[in-house]
Amino acid sequence: MAVDTDHLGTRIRLADLWADPYPIYRELRAREPVAWVPAANRYLVTRHREVVHLEKHPETFSAAERDSLMIRVMGHTMLRKDGAAHARERAAAESVLRPRTVRDHWTPIFQRNTDDLISRLYERGEADLFREFAGPLAATNLAAVLGFRDVSAADLQEWSQAMMDGTGNYADDPQVWRRSETAARGVDDAIDAVVPYLRRSPDSSLISAMLHAPDPLSIEEIRGNVKMFIGGGLNEPRDSLAVGAWALLRHPDQLAAVLADPSLWRKAFEETVRWVAPIGMYPRQTTREVELGGTLLPAGARLGVVLGSANRDEEVFPDPDRFDVSRRHNNHIAFGGGPHFCLGSWIARAQVSQVAWPTLFGRLGGLEIVPAEPVRLGGWVFRGVLNLPARWRP
């Protein structure tokens, strides 16, 4: 899209961002890195240096945005709190998401789930790996991590997508609100069903951790935060898994290098989430008048922190639009930063780079993209592939 006026943001349409935001981001970084975008009702912060700066100063750039779409959909989660309130809720959840717990407890569960799903697909010789592998696997793993006992992968995927659509509903589509409200009720019912069991029988799950923390969370706090985890905890591993598999299949030389040196799976993951950040934008709000990126922001200004742009900033990443697993100094910020750094980052890394990709490429010989059906991408608040038609030799 052409954005050639003095104020680029006034010409930006949400549909253009959804289709392909990167040319727009490139213009904004070069000419107006903190730009008022009426269509999003906020200033978009698109350059790496400003994103890093604002995350270092949460006292000025607050996560507690008033009239937040996330709060409307999910309730007041820890992601929309600052200071002691945020730290308390984060502490109640983080024990089950630490690297050692992920390695020793969750990774074997992820491996069993991955093996089971691939075994069900194997003899067919073809599948949409986004719809039939990445989504179901992320949902099945998430159900285990949360502590749900009778929630299907299909339900979790529907709830997650509906709520994520709601948190990104800057177009104020009433149908999107209805779907997200229905999903939120479904999550609340599932929590209410499992809480009595977890009160009697604590385990390693997130809901159990929040119930039995030294400073336990209330049911309303648990409800909100479980909704948050269903969003990011399904979206991030699903989309990084699918996007990275697609990128590797499009770059057979890089795939060959990773297969020859399994230590590169981790680098492939970091490059994937840099190249297409699964969570492309999140909100902040200024607590005082402040200058950022050459723009004077009033107190109460709504910001969109655009990780999808910052991770392709030419000042930080040479040839940023290229997918390159050999990239050096990959200082991406796909998981945010500061006190709100993504709690589930180690879970996502384990699911995708330690389990799903090595198993997928190891078991499905001759894996390739089906050329007759193009792979589609979409989104800017959340971005990923929308399909991944593939075939292999059974």
Coordinates of C-alpha atoms in Angstrom, one line a residue:
M1 CA 0.0 0.0 0.0
A2 CA 1.2 3.5 -0.7
V3 CA 1.7 5.6 2.5
D4 CA 3.3 8.8 1.2
T5 CA 1.8 11.5 3.3
D6 CA 3.5 13.5 6.0
H7 CA 1.5 11.5 8.6
L8 CA 1.7 7.9 7.4
G9 CA -0.5 6.5 10.1
T10 CA -3.6 8.4 8.9
R11 CA -3.6 6.3 5.6
I12 CA -3.1 2.9 7.2
R13 CA -6.0 0.5 7.0
L14 CA -6.4 -2.6 9.3
A15 CA -7.1 -4.8 6.3
D16 CA -3.7 -3.9 4.8
L17 CA -1.9 -4.6 8.0
W18 CA -3.7 -8.0 8.2
A19 CA -2.7 -8.9 4.7
D20 CA 1.0 -7.9 4.8
P21 CA 2.1 -5.4 7.5
Y22 CA 5.9 -5.5 6.7
P23 CA 6.1 -2.9 3.9
I24 CA 4.0 -0.6 6.1
Y25 CA 6.2 -1.2 9.1
R26 CA 9.3 -0.5 7.0
E27 CA 7.9 3.0 6.0
L28 CA 6.9 3.7 9.6
R29 CA 10.3 2.8 11.0
A30 CA 12.1 5.0 8.5
R31 CA 9.8 8.1 8.6
E32 CA 7.5 8.0 11.7
P33 CA 8.5 5.3 14.2
V34 CA 5.9 6.4 16.7
A35 CA 2.9 7.2 14.5
W36 CA -0.7 7.9 15.3
V37 CA -2.9 5.4 13.5
P38 CA -6.6 6.3 13.7
A39 CA -7.7 2.8 12.4
A40 CA -6.1 1.2 15.5
N41 CA -7.0 4.1 17.8
R42 CA -3.4 4.2 19.1
Y43 CA 0.2 5.2 18.3
L44 CA 2.1 2.4 16.7
V45 CA 5.7 2.0 18.0
T46 CA 7.6 0.2 15.3
R47 CA 11.3 0.6 15.9
H48 CA 13.4 -1.8 18.1
R49 CA 15.1 0.9 20.1
E50 CA 11.8 2.5 21.3
V51 CA 10.3 -0.9 22.1
V52 CA 13.3 -1.8 24.3
H53 CA 13.2 1.6 25.9
L54 CA 9.5 1.6 26.9
E55 CA 9.8 -1.9 28.4
K56 CA 12.6 -0.7 30.6
H57 CA 10.3 2.1 31.9
P58 CA 6.9 0.5 33.0
E59 CA 6.3 3.4 35.3
T60 CA 5.8 5.6 32.2
F61 CA 4.6 3.1 29.7
S62 CA 2.0 1.1 31.7
A63 CA 0.5 -2.3 30.9
A64 CA -2.7 -1.3 32.7
E65 CA -4.4 0.2 29.7
R66 CA -7.8 1.7 30.4
D67 CA -10.7 0.2 28.4
S68 CA -8.4 -2.6 27.3
L69 CA -9.8 -5.1 24.7
M70 CA -8.1 -7.9 26.6
I71 CA -9.8 -6.9 29.9
R72 CA -13.1 -6.8 28.0
V73 CA -12.6 -10.3 26.7
M74 CA -10.7 -12.0 29.5
G75 CA -11.1 -10.0 32.7
H76 CA -8.2 -8.2 34.4
T77 CA -5.3 -10.5 33.8
M78 CA -1.7 -10.1 35.1
L79 CA -0.8 -8.8 31.6
R80 CA -2.8 -5.7 32.2
K81 CA -1.4 -5.0 35.7
D82 CA 1.8 -3.3 36.9
G83 CA 4.0 -3.4 40.0
A84 CA 3.1 -5.5 43.0
A85 CA -0.3 -6.6 41.6
H86 CA 1.4 -8.0 38.5
A87 CA 4.3 -9.6 40.4
R88 CA 1.9 -11.4 42.8
E89 CA -0.1 -13.1 40.1
R90 CA 3.0 -13.9 38.1
A91 CA 4.7 -15.5 41.1
A92 CA 1.7 -17.7 41.7
A93 CA 2.0 -19.2 38.1
E94 CA 5.7 -19.2 37.3
S95 CA 6.8 -22.2 39.4
V96 CA 5.5 -24.7 36.9
L97 CA 6.9 -22.9 33.9
R98 CA 10.6 -22.7 34.9
P99 CA 13.2 -24.2 32.6
R100 CA 14.0 -27.2 34.9
T101 CA 10.3 -28.0 35.3
V102 CA 9.7 -27.7 31.6
R103 CA 12.7 -30.0 30.9
D104 CA 11.9 -32.7 33.5
H105 CA 8.1 -32.7 33.7
W106 CA 6.5 -31.2 30.6
T107 CA 8.9 -32.2 27.8
P108 CA 8.2 -35.9 28.2
I109 CA 4.5 -35.2 28.1
F110 CA 5.0 -33.1 24.9
Q111 CA 6.9 -35.9 23.3
R112 CA 4.1 -38.4 24.0
N113 CA 1.5 -36.1 22.6
T114 CA 3.6 -35.4 19.5
D115 CA 4.3 -39.1 18.9
D116 CA 0.6 -40.0 19.3
L117 CA -0.5 -37.3 16.8
I118 CA 2.0 -38.1 14.2
S119 CA 1.2 -41.8 14.5
R120 CA -2.5 -41.0 13.7
L121 CA -1.5 -39.0 10.6
Y122 CA 1.4 -41.1 9.3
E123 CA -0.3 -43.6 7.1
R124 CA -2.3 -40.9 5.3
G125 CA 0.8 -39.5 3.7
E126 CA -0.7 -35.9 3.6
A127 CA -2.3 -33.4 5.9
D128 CA -2.8 -29.7 6.6
L129 CA 0.0 -29.5 9.2
F130 CA -1.4 -26.2 10.6
R131 CA -5.0 -27.5 11.1
E132 CA -4.2 -31.1 11.8
F133 CA -0.9 -31.0 13.6
A134 CA 0.3 -27.6 15.0
G135 CA -3.1 -26.6 16.3
P136 CA -4.1 -29.9 17.9
L137 CA -0.7 -30.4 19.4
A138 CA -0.5 -27.0 21.0
A139 CA -4.0 -27.4 22.4
T140 CA -3.4 -30.9 23.8
N141 CA -0.1 -29.7 25.4
L142 CA -1.8 -26.7 26.8
A143 CA -4.7 -28.7 28.3
A144 CA -2.1 -30.7 30.3
V145 CA -0.2 -27.6 31.4
L146 CA -3.3 -25.9 32.6
G147 CA -4.6 -28.9 34.4
F148 CA -7.8 -29.5 32.4
R149 CA -9.1 -33.0 32.5
D150 CA -12.1 -33.2 30.2
V151 CA -11.5 -30.3 27.7
S152 CA -10.9 -31.3 24.1
A153 CA -8.2 -29.9 21.8
A154 CA -11.0 -28.7 19.5
D155 CA -12.7 -26.7 22.3
L156 CA -9.4 -25.1 23.4
Q157 CA -8.6 -24.1 19.8
E158 CA -12.0 -22.5 19.3
W159 CA -11.8 -20.7 22.7
S160 CA -8.3 -19.4 21.9
Q161 CA -9.1 -18.2 18.5
A162 CA -12.3 -16.5 19.5
M163 CA -10.7 -14.7 22.4
M164 CA -7.6 -13.7 20.4
D165 CA -9.9 -12.3 17.7
G166 CA -11.7 -10.4 20.5
T167 CA -8.5 -8.9 21.9
G168 CA -7.5 -7.8 18.4
N169 CA -11.0 -6.5 17.4
Y170 CA -10.0 -3.0 16.7
A171 CA -12.7 -2.9 14.0
D172 CA -15.4 -3.4 16.7
D173 CA -17.0 -6.3 14.8
P174 CA -20.1 -7.4 16.9
Q175 CA -19.9 -10.9 15.7
V176 CA -16.3 -11.2 17.0
W177 CA -17.5 -9.9 20.4
R178 CA -20.3 -12.6 20.5
R179 CA -17.8 -15.4 19.7
S180 CA -15.3 -14.2 22.3
E181 CA -18.0 -13.9 25.0
T182 CA -19.2 -17.4 24.3
A183 CA -15.6 -18.7 24.5
A184 CA -15.0 -16.9 27.8
R185 CA -18.1 -18.6 29.3
G186 CA -16.8 -21.9 28.1
V187 CA -13.4 -21.4 29.8
D188 CA -15.1 -20.3 33.0
D189 CA -17.2 -23.5 33.0
A190 CA -14.2 -25.7 32.4
I191 CA -12.3 -24.0 35.3
D192 CA -15.3 -24.4 37.7
A193 CA -15.4 -28.1 36.8
V194 CA -11.7 -28.8 37.6
V195 CA -11.1 -26.6 40.6
P196 CA -12.7 -28.8 43.2
Y197 CA -10.6 -31.8 42.0
L198 CA -7.3 -29.7 42.1
R199 CA -8.1 -28.3 45.5
R200 CA -8.2 -31.9 46.8
S201 CA -5.4 -33.3 44.6
P202 CA -2.7 -30.7 43.8
D203 CA -0.5 -31.4 40.8
S204 CA 2.1 -29.7 38.6
S205 CA -0.5 -27.8 36.5
L206 CA -0.9 -24.0 36.3
I207 CA -4.4 -24.0 37.8
S208 CA -3.2 -26.0 40.7
A209 CA -0.2 -23.7 41.2
M210 CA -2.4 -20.6 41.3
L211 CA -4.8 -22.4 43.8
H212 CA -2.0 -23.5 46.1
A213 CA 0.5 -20.6 45.9
P214 CA 1.7 -19.1 49.1
D215 CA -0.6 -16.2 48.3
P216 CA -3.3 -18.0 46.4
L217 CA -5.2 -16.3 43.6
S218 CA -9.0 -15.9 43.7
I219 CA -11.2 -17.7 41.3
E220 CA -11.8 -14.5 39.4
E221 CA -8.0 -14.0 39.1
I222 CA -7.5 -17.6 38.0
R223 CA -10.3 -17.3 35.4
G224 CA -8.7 -14.2 33.8
N225 CA -5.2 -15.6 33.8
V226 CA -6.3 -19.0 32.4
K227 CA -7.9 -17.1 29.5
M228 CA -4.7 -15.3 29.0
F229 CA -2.7 -18.5 28.9
I230 CA -5.2 -20.1 26.5
G231 CA -4.5 -17.2 24.1
G232 CA -0.8 -16.9 24.1
G233 CA -0.1 -20.5 25.3
L234 CA -1.8 -21.9 22.3
N235 CA -1.1 -19.2 19.7
E236 CA 2.6 -18.9 20.2
P237 CA 3.6 -22.6 19.9
R238 CA 1.1 -23.3 17.2
D239 CA 2.1 -20.4 15.0
S240 CA 5.9 -20.7 15.5
L241 CA 5.7 -24.4 14.8
A242 CA 3.8 -24.0 11.6
V243 CA 5.6 -20.9 10.4
G244 CA 9.0 -22.4 11.1
A245 CA 8.2 -25.7 9.4
W246 CA 7.0 -23.8 6.3
A247 CA 10.2 -21.7 6.3
L248 CA 12.5 -24.7 6.6
L249 CA 10.7 -26.5 3.8
R250 CA 11.1 -23.4 1.6
H251 CA 14.8 -23.3 2.4
P252 CA 16.0 -26.9 2.0
D253 CA 19.7 -25.9 2.5
Q254 CA 18.8 -24.5 5.9
L255 CA 16.7 -27.6 6.7
A256 CA 19.6 -29.8 5.7
A257 CA 21.9 -27.9 8.0
V258 CA 19.6 -28.3 11.0
L259 CA 19.1 -32.0 10.3
A260 CA 22.8 -32.4 10.2
D261 CA 23.3 -30.5 13.5
P262 CA 20.4 -30.9 15.9
S263 CA 21.8 -28.0 18.1
L264 CA 20.5 -25.7 15.4
W265 CA 16.8 -26.5 16.1
R266 CA 17.0 -23.9 18.9
K267 CA 18.4 -21.3 16.5
A268 CA 15.7 -22.1 14.0
F269 CA 13.1 -21.4 16.7
E270 CA 14.6 -18.0 17.6
E271 CA 14.8 -17.0 14.0
T272 CA 11.2 -18.1 13.3
V273 CA 9.8 -16.0 16.1
R274 CA 11.9 -13.1 15.0
W275 CA 10.9 -13.4 11.4
V276 CA 7.2 -13.7 12.1
A277 CA 6.5 -12.7 15.7
P278 CA 3.4 -14.8 16.7
I279 CA 2.2 -11.9 19.0
G280 CA 2.8 -9.0 16.7
M281 CA 1.5 -6.2 18.8
Y282 CA 0.4 -5.5 22.4
P283 CA -0.8 -2.4 24.1
R284 CA 0.7 0.1 26.5
Q285 CA -0.5 3.5 27.9
T286 CA 1.5 6.5 29.0
T287 CA 1.2 7.7 32.5
R288 CA 2.6 11.1 31.8
E289 CA 3.6 13.3 28.9
V290 CA 6.7 11.9 27.3
E291 CA 8.7 12.0 24.1
L292 CA 9.3 8.7 22.3
G293 CA 10.9 8.3 18.9
G294 CA 10.6 12.0 18.0
T295 CA 6.8 12.1 18.9
L296 CA 5.5 14.0 21.9
L297 CA 2.9 11.7 23.6
P298 CA 0.3 13.1 26.0
A299 CA -0.5 11.4 29.3
G300 CA -2.9 8.6 28.7
A301 CA -1.8 8.0 25.1
R302 CA -2.6 4.5 23.8
L303 CA 0.3 2.7 22.3
G304 CA 0.6 -0.4 20.1
V305 CA 4.0 -2.0 20.7
V306 CA 4.7 -3.6 17.4
L307 CA 7.0 -6.6 18.0
G308 CA 6.4 -7.7 14.4
S309 CA 8.1 -4.6 13.2
A310 CA 10.8 -4.2 15.8
N311 CA 12.0 -7.7 15.0
R312 CA 12.6 -6.7 11.4
D313 CA 14.4 -3.4 12.2
E314 CA 17.2 -2.8 9.8
E315 CA 19.3 -1.1 12.5
V316 CA 19.4 -4.3 14.5
F317 CA 19.0 -7.2 12.0
P318 CA 20.9 -7.2 8.6
D319 CA 18.6 -8.3 5.7
P320 CA 15.7 -8.5 8.2
D321 CA 13.1 -9.9 5.8
R322 CA 15.3 -13.0 5.1
F323 CA 14.7 -16.2 7.2
D324 CA 18.2 -17.3 8.2
V325 CA 18.9 -19.9 10.9
S326 CA 22.6 -19.0 10.8
R327 CA 21.8 -15.4 11.8
R328 CA 24.3 -14.1 14.4
H329 CA 23.3 -11.9 17.3
N330 CA 19.6 -12.5 17.1
N331 CA 18.4 -10.1 19.7
H332 CA 14.8 -10.5 18.9
I333 CA 12.1 -9.4 21.3
A334 CA 9.3 -11.8 20.3
F335 CA 8.6 -12.6 23.9
G336 CA 8.5 -8.9 25.0
G337 CA 10.7 -7.6 27.8
G338 CA 10.9 -6.1 31.2
P339 CA 8.6 -7.4 34.0
H340 CA 6.0 -8.7 31.5
F341 CA 8.5 -11.0 29.6
C342 CA 6.5 -14.0 28.4
L343 CA 6.0 -16.5 31.1
G344 CA 5.5 -19.3 28.6
S345 CA 8.6 -18.8 26.5
W346 CA 10.4 -21.9 27.8
I347 CA 7.2 -24.0 27.2
A348 CA 7.0 -22.7 23.6
R349 CA 10.7 -23.5 23.0
A350 CA 10.4 -27.0 24.4
Q351 CA 7.3 -27.9 22.5
V352 CA 8.5 -26.6 19.1
S353 CA 12.3 -26.8 18.9
Q354 CA 13.0 -29.8 21.3
V355 CA 10.1 -32.0 20.4
A356 CA 7.7 -31.1 17.5
W357 CA 10.1 -30.2 14.7
P358 CA 12.7 -32.9 15.4
T359 CA 9.9 -35.5 15.6
L360 CA 8.0 -34.2 12.6
F361 CA 11.0 -34.0 10.2
G362 CA 12.5 -37.2 11.7
R363 CA 9.4 -39.4 11.2
L364 CA 7.9 -38.0 8.0
G365 CA 10.3 -38.9 5.2
G366 CA 10.2 -36.8 2.1
L367 CA 8.1 -34.1 3.8
E368 CA 7.3 -31.3 1.4
I369 CA 4.7 -28.6 0.8
V370 CA 1.9 -29.6 -1.6
P371 CA 2.5 -27.2 -4.5
A372 CA -1.0 -27.1 -5.8
E373 CA -2.3 -25.1 -2.8
P374 CA -0.6 -21.9 -1.8
V375 CA 0.3 -21.3 1.9
R376 CA -1.5 -18.2 3.2
L377 CA -0.5 -15.9 6.0
G378 CA -2.6 -13.4 7.8
G379 CA -2.7 -11.1 10.8
W380 CA -0.8 -8.3 12.4
V381 CA -1.8 -8.3 16.1
F382 CA -1.3 -12.0 15.9
R383 CA 0.3 -13.4 12.7
G384 CA 1.0 -16.8 11.3
V385 CA 0.2 -19.2 8.5
L386 CA -3.4 -20.1 7.9
N387 CA -2.8 -23.4 6.2
L388 CA 0.2 -25.7 5.6
P389 CA -0.7 -28.5 3.1
A390 CA 2.0 -31.1 3.1
R391 CA 2.7 -34.7 2.0
W392 CA 5.3 -37.3 2.9
R393 CA 6.2 -40.9 2.2
P394 CA 4.3 -43.3 4.6

